[in-house]
Structure formats: C-alpha cells, structure tokens
PDB file of C-alpha atoms in Angstrom:
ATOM      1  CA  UNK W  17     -14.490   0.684 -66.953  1.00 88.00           C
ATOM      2  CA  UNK W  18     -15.251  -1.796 -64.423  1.00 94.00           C
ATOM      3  CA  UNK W  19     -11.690  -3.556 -64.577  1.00 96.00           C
ATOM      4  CA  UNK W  20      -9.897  -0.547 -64.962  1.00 96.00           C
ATOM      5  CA  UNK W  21     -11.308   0.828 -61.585  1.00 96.00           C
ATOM      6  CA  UNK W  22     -10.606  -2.980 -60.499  1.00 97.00           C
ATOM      7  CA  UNK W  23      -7.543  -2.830 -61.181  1.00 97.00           C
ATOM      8  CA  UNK W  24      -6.798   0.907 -60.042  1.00 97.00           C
ATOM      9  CA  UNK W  25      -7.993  -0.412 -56.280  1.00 97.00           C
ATOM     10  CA  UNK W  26      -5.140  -3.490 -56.519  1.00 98.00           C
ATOM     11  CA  UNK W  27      -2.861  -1.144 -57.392  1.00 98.00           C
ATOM     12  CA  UNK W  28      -3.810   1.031 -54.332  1.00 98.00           C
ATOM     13  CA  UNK W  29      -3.723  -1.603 -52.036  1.00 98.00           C
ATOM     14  CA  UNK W  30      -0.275  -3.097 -53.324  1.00 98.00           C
ATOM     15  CA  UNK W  31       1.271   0.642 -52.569  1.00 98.00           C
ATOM     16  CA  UNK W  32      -0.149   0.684 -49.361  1.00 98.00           C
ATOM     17  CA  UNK W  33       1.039  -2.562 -48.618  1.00 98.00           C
ATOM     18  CA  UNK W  34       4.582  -1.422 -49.344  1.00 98.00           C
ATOM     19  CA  UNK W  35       4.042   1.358 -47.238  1.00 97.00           C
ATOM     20  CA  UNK W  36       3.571  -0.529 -44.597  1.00 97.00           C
ATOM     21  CA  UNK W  37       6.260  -2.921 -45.289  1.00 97.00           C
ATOM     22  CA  UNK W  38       3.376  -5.919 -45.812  1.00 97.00           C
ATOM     23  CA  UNK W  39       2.910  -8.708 -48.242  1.00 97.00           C
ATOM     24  CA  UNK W  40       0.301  -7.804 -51.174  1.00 96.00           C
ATOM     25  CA  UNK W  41      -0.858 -11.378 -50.682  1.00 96.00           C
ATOM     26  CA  UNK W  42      -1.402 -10.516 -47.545  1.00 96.00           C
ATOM     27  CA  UNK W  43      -4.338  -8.515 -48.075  1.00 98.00           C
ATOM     28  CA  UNK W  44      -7.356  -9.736 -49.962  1.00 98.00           C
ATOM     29  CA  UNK W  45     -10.062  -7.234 -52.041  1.00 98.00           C
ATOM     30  CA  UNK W  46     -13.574  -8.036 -51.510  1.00 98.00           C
ATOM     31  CA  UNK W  47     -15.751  -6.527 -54.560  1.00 98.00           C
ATOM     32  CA  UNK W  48     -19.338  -5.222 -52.567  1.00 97.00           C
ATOM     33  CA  UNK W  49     -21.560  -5.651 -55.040  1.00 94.00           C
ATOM     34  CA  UNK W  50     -24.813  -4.833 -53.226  1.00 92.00           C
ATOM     35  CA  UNK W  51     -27.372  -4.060 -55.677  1.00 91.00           C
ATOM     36  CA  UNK W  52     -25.485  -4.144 -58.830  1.00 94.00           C
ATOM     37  CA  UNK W  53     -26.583  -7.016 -61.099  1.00 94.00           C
ATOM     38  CA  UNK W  54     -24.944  -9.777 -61.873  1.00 97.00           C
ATOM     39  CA  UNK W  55     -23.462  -8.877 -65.578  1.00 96.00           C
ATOM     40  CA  UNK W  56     -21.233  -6.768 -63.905  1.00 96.00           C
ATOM     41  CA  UNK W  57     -20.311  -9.297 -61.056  1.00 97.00           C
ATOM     42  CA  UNK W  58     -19.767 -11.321 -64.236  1.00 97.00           C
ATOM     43  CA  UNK W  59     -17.547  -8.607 -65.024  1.00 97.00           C
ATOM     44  CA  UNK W  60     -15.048  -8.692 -62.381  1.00 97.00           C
ATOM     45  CA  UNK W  61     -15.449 -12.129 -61.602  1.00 98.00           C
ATOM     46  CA  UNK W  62     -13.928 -12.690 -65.410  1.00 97.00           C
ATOM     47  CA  UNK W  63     -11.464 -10.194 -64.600  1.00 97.00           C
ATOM     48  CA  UNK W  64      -9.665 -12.460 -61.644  1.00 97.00           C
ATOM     49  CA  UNK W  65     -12.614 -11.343 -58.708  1.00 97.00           C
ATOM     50  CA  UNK W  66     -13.391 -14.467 -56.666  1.00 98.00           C
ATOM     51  CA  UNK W  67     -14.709 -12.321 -53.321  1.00 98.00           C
ATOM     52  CA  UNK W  68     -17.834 -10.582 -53.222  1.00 98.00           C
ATOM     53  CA  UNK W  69     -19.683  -8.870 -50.506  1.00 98.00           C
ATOM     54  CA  UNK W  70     -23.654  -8.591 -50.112  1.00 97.00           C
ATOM     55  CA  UNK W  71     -25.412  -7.093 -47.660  1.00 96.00           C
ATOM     56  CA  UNK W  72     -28.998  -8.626 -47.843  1.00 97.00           C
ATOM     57  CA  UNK W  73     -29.476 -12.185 -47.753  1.00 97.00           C
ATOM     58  CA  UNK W  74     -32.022 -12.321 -50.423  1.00 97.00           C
ATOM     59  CA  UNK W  75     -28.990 -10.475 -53.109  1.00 97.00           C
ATOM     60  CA  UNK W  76     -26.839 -12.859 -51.919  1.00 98.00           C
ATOM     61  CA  UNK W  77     -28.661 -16.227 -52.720  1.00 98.00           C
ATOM     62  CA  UNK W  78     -29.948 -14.843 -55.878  1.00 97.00           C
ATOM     63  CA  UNK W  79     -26.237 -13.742 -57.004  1.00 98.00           C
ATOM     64  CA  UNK W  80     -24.692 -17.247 -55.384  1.00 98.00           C
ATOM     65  CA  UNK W  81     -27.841 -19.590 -57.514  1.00 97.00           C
ATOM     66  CA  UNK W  82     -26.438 -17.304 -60.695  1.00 98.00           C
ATOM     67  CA  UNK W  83     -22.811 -17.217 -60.535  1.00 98.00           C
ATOM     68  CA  UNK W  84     -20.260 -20.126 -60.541  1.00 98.00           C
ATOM     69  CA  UNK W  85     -19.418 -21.928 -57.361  1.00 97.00           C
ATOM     70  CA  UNK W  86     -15.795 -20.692 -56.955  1.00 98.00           C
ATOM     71  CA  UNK W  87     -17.081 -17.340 -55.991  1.00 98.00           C
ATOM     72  CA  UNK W  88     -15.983 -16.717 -52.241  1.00 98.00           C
ATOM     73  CA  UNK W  89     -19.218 -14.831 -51.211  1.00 98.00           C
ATOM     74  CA  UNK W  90     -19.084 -12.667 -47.556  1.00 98.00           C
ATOM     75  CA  UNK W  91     -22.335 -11.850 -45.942  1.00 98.00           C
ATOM     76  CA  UNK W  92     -21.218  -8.181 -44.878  1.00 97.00           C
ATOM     77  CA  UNK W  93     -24.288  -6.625 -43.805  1.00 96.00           C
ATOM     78  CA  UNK W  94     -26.910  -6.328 -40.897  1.00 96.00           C
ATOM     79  CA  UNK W  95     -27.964 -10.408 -40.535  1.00 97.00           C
ATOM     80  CA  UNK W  96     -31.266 -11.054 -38.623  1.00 96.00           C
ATOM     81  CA  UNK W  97     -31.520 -14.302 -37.458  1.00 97.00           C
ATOM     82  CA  UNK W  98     -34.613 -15.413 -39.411  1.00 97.00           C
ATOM     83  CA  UNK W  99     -32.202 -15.244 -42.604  1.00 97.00           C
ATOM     84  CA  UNK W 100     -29.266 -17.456 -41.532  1.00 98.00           C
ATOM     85  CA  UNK W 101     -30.780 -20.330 -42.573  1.00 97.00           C
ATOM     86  CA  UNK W 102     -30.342 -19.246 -46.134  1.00 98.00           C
ATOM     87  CA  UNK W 103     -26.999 -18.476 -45.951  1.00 97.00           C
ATOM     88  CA  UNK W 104     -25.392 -20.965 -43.885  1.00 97.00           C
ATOM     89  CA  UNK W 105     -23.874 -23.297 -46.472  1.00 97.00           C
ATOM     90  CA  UNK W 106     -23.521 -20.640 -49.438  1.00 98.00           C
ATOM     91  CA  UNK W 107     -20.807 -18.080 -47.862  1.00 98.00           C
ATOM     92  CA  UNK W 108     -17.229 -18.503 -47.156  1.00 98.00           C
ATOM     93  CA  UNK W 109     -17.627 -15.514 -44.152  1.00 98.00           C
ATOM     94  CA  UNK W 110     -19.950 -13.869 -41.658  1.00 98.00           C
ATOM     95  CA  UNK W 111     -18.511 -10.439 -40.926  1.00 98.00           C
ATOM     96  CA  UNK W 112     -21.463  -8.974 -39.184  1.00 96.00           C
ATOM     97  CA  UNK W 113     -21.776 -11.197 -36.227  1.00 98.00           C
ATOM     98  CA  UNK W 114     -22.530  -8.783 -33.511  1.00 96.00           C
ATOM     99  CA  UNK W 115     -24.151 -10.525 -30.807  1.00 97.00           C
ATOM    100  CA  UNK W 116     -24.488 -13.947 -28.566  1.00 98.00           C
ATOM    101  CA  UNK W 117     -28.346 -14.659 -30.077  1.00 98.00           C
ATOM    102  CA  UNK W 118     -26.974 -14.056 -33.625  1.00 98.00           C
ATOM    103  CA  UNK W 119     -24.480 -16.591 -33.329  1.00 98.00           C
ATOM    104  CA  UNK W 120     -26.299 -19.245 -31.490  1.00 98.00           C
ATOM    105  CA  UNK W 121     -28.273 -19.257 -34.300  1.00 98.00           C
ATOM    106  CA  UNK W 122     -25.568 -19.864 -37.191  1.00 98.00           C
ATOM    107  CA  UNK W 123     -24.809 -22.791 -34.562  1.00 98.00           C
ATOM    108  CA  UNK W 124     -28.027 -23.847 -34.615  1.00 98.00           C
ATOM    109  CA  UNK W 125     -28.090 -23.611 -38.285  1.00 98.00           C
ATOM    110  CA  UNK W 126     -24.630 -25.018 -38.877  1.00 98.00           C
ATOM    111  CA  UNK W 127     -25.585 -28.233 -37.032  1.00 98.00           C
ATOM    112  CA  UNK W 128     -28.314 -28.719 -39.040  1.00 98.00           C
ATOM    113  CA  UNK W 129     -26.912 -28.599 -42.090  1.00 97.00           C
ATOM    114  CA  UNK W 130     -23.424 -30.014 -40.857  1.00 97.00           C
ATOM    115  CA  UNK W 131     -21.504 -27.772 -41.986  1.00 97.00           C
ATOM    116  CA  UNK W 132     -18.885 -25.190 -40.326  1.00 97.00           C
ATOM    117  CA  UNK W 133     -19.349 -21.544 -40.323  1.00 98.00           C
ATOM    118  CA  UNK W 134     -16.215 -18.947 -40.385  1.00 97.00           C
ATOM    119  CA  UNK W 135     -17.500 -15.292 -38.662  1.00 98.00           C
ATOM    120  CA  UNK W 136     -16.304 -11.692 -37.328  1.00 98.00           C
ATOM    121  CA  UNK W 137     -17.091 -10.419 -34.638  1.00 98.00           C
ATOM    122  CA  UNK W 138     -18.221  -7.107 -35.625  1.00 98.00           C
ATOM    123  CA  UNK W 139     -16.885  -4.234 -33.231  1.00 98.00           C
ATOM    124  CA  UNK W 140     -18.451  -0.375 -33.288  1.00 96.00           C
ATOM    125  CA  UNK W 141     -14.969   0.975 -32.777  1.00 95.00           C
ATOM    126  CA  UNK W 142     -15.891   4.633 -32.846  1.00 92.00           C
ATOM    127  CA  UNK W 143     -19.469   3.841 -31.300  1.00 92.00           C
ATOM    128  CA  UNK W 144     -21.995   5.230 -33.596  1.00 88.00           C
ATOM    129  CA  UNK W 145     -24.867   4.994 -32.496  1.00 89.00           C
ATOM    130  CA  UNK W 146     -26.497   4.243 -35.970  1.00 87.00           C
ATOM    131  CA  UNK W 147     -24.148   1.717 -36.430  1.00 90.00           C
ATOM    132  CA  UNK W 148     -24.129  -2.370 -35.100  1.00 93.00           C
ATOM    133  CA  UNK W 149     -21.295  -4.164 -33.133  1.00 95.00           C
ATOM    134  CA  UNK W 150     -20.208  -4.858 -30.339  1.00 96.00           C
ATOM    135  CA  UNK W 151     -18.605  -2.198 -27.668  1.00 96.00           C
ATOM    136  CA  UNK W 152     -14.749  -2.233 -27.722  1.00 96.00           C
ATOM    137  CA  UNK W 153     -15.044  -3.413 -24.300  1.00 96.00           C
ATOM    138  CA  UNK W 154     -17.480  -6.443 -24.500  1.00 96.00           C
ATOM    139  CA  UNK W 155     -15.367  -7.883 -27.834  1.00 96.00           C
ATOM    140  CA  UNK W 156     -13.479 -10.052 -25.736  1.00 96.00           C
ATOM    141  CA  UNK W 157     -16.586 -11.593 -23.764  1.00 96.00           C
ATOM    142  CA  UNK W 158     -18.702 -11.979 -26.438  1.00 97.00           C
ATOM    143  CA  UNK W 159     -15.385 -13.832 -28.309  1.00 97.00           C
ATOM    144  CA  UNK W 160     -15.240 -16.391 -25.535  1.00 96.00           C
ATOM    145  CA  UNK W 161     -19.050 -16.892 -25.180  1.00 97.00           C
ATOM    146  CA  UNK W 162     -19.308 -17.551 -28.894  1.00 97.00           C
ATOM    147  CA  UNK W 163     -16.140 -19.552 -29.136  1.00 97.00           C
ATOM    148  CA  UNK W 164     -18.026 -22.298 -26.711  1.00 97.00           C
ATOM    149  CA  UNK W 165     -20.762 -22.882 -29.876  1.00 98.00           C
ATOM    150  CA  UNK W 166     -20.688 -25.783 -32.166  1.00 97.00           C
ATOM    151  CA  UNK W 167     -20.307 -25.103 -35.815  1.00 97.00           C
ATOM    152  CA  UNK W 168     -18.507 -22.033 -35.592  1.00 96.00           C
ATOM    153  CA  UNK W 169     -15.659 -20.951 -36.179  1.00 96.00           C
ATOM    154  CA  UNK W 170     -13.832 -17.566 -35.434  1.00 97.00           C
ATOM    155  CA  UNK W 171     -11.881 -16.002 -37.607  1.00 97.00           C
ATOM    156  CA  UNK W 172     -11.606 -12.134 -36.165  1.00 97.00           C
ATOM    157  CA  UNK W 173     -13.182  -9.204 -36.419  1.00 98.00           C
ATOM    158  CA  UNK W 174     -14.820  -6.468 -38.833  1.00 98.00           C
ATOM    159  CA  UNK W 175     -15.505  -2.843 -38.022  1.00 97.00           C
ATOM    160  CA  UNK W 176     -17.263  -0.408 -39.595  1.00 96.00           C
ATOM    161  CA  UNK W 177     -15.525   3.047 -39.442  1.00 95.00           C
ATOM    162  CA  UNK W 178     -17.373   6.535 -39.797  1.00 92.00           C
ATOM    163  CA  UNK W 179     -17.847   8.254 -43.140  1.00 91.00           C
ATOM    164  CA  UNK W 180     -14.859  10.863 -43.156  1.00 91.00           C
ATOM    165  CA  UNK W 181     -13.685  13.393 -46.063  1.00 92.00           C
ATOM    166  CA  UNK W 182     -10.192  12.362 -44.653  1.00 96.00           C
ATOM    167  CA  UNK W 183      -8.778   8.471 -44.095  1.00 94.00           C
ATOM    168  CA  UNK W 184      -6.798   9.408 -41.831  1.00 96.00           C
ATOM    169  CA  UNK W 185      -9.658  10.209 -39.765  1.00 95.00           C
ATOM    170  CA  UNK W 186      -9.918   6.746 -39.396  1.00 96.00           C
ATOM    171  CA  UNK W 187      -6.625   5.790 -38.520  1.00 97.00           C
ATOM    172  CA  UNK W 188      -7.532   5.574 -35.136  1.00 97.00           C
ATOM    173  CA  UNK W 189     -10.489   3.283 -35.039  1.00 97.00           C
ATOM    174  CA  UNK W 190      -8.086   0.647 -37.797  1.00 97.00           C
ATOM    175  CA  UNK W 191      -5.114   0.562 -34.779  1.00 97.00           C
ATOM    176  CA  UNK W 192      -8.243  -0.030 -32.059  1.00 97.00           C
ATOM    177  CA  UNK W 193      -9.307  -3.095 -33.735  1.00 97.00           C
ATOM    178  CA  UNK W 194      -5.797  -4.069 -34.512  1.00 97.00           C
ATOM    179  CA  UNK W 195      -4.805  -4.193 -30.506  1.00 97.00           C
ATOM    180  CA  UNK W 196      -8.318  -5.758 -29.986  1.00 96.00           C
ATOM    181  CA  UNK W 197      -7.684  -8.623 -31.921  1.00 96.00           C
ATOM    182  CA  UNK W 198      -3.980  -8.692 -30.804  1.00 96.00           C
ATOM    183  CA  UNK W 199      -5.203  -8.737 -26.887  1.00 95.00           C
ATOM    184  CA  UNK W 200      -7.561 -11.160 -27.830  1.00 95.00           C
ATOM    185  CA  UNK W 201      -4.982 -13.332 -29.408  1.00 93.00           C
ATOM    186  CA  UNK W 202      -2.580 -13.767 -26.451  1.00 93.00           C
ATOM    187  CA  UNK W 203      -5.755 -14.935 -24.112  1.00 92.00           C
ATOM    188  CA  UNK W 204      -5.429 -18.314 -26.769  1.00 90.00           C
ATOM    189  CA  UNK W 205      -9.400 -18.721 -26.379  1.00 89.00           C
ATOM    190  CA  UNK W 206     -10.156 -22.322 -27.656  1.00 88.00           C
ATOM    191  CA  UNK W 207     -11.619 -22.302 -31.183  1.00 85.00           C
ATOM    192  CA  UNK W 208     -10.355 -18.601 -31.880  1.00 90.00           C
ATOM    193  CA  UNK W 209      -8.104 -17.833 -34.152  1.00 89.00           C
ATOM    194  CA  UNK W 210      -7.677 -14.258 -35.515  1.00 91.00           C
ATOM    195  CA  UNK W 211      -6.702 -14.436 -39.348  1.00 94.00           C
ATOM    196  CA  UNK W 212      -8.652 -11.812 -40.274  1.00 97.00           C
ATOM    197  CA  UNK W 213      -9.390  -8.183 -40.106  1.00 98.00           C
ATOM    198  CA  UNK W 214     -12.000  -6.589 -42.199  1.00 98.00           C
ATOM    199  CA  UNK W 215     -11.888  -3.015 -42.102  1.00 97.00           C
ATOM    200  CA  UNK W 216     -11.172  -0.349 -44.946  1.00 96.00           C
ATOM    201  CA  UNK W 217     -13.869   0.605 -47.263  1.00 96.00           C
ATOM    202  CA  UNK W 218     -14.059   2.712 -50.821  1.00 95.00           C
ATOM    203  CA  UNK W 219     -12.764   5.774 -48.641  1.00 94.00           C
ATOM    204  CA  UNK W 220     -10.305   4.765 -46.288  1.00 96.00           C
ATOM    205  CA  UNK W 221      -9.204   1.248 -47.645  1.00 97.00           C
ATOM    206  CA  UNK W 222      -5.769   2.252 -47.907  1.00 97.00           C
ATOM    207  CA  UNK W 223      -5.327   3.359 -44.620  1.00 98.00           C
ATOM    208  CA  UNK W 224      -7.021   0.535 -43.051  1.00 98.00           C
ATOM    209  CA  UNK W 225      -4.085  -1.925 -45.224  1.00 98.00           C
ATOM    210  CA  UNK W 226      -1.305   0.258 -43.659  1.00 98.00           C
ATOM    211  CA  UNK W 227      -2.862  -0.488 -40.371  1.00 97.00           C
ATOM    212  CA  UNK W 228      -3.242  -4.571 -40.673  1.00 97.00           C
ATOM    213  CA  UNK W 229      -6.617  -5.185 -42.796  1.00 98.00           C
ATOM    214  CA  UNK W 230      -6.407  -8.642 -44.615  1.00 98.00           C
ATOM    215  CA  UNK W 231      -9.590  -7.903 -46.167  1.00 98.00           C
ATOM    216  CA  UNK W 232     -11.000  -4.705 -47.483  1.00 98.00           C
ATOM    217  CA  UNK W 233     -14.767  -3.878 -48.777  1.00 98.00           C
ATOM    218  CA  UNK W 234     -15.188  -2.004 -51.897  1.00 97.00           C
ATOM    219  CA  UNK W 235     -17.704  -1.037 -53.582  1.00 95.00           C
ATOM    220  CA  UNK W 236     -17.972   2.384 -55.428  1.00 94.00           C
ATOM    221  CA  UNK W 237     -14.685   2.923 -56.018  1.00 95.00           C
ATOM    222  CA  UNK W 238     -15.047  -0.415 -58.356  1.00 96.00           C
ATOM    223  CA  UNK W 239     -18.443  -0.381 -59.139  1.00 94.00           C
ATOM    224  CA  UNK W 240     -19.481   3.172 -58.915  1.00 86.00           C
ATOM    225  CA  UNK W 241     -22.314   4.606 -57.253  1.00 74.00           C
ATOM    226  CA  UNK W 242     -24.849   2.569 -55.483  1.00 59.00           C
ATOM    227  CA  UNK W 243     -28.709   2.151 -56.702  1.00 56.00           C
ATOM    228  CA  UNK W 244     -30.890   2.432 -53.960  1.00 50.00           C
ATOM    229  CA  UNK W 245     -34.144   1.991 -56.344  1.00 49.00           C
ATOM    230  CA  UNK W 246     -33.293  -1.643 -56.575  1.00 46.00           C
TER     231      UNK W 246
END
C-alpha cells in the first residue's frame, strides 16, 4: 500500500512536470513522515525514498539514530532554538528558518560542531496568522542579514500555503514565492544561492511543481492519515 501510494505521487509529479514543460529530475519528493514509525519509513526508504521530513526534533533524531545514514533527513517544522543543537549535524536541510535569532543560533551551533548548515527561509505568503515565516516584504532583509552568518548556508525558501478544497487556490501564493526568490536572486547577495523551493504539500503538490517547486512535502497522500496520539 505504502509504495503503491509512493509511487502514485511520482507519477503525479512527473505529469505535472510535463505540464509545465520541466525536468522530473528537477523536482525532488520529500516523504513527511511525522509520527509514523519507522517500519514504514523502512518501507519507502526500501522502495527508492532517500528524503524524509520531520517536524519535531526529538522524531527526527530518534528516526536518524534508527535508519541508515544515506537518508537525506529535512527538519520541516516549527524549530525553537533550544533544539538546534540536536539537529545540526544530522539533516541535509532547515526549511523552517523564519527569523534572525533562529539562525544565529544554527551559526552558533554550526561553528561548534564545524560543520555547514543548508536552510529556507520560510515565507507566510498568504499571511496566516496561525502560521510562521517571514512577511513577503521582510524576505529579502532577513536573506541578507542571515547571509552575513558563519556556517550557513542559503539555499531558498519554503512556504506554507493555506489548507484549500481546491489547489488552485494556491496558485497564487506558489508564483509569490517564485518572484520572491527570483527578485532575490538578481540582488546576487553573497552566500545566497536559491536552488530550492519547497512548497506543495499532499493537497496542492502538483500545482506547486507546475509553478517551480524543486521539493515537495508529502505526507498523507503516501502515508495516510496522521496519528496525533503519538
């Protein structure tokens, strides 16, 4: 069941990417596996999955001290600054960077433990209130403050669009962060470059691919529905 719904989302993505006239390699499937245990992270990862997204630190150190070390692992969720020590020198990307003090601390952290850390800016596009980020207006500032820190390294930026019955409800908020990180790009900020853009979840992936993602975050629609008695 698992691969089967693994597979179904490739397929989607591959058909949006010829939608949009793109690459399939262009775009790259992270699996969030928040709260599902790791036999069925096994699962996928046996399947071909090498990128998997937590959303608590704690999941994500348990699942990277289980699983083998090829596993690219993306910290997609909420990070408070007492937990980046953990993570530091266990994922391959920070999505959820959403503030100066956040990522002075991944410097901080990154020094110390000499290593480099890749992170998104994360941008509240349609400005939910309940939701984190950065305004659409302050993206660029808070790229150029963050691109003076040691350690760090930015790769672009993740958004977070609303829950909508329809995708294209969404459209919108995908192009935004598309011309962000395209305005952004021609300022040629020192120790910015914009490879990525994480947007697109289990409800609107396939819009967000036709609109530029390079990585997409989904959970249910591989995994199924989420178990919040963990």
């Amino acid at each position: 069941m698992l691969t089967h719904n693994y597979d179904q989302v490739v397929q989607n993505i591959q058909a949006a990417c010829k939608r949009a006239e793109r690459k399939p390699e262009e775009v790259t499937l992270i699996a969030v596996s928040k709260t599902k245990p790791v036999s069925m992270l096994s699962e996928i990862y046996n399947h071909g999955c090498r990128h998997f997204g937590e959303n608590k630190v704690q999941e994500l150190v348990e699942k990277y001290e289980a699983l083998p070390k090829d596993i690219k692992w993306h910290m997609i969720g909420h990070l408070q600054r007492n937990k980046v020590k953990y993570i530091v020198d266990k994922v391959f990307l920070i999505h959820s960077v959403d503030s100066l003090r956040l990522a002075e601390e991944i410097s901080r952290e990154a020094v110390k433990k000499q290593v480099q850390v890749n992170i998104l800016i994360e941008v509240n596009v349609a400005r939910e209130e309940s939701k984190f980020g950065c305004t659409p207006e302050n993206a660029c500032e808070l790229t150029m403050a963050i691109a003076k820190l040691p350690n760090i390294c930015i790769k672009g930026y993740m958004t977070i669009a609303p829950y909508v019955e329809n995708p294209e409800d969404n459209r919108g908020h995908f192009r935004k962060l598309k011309q962000i990180a395209v305005d952004i790009m021609r300022k040629n900020i020192d120790n910015v470059s914009i490879e990525y853009l994480s947007m697109g979840m289990t409800g609107d992936y396939e819009t967000a691919v036709e609109e530029g993602a390079d990585f997409v975050r989904v959970g249910t629609g591989i995994f199924g529905e989420r178990d919040y008695t963990v």
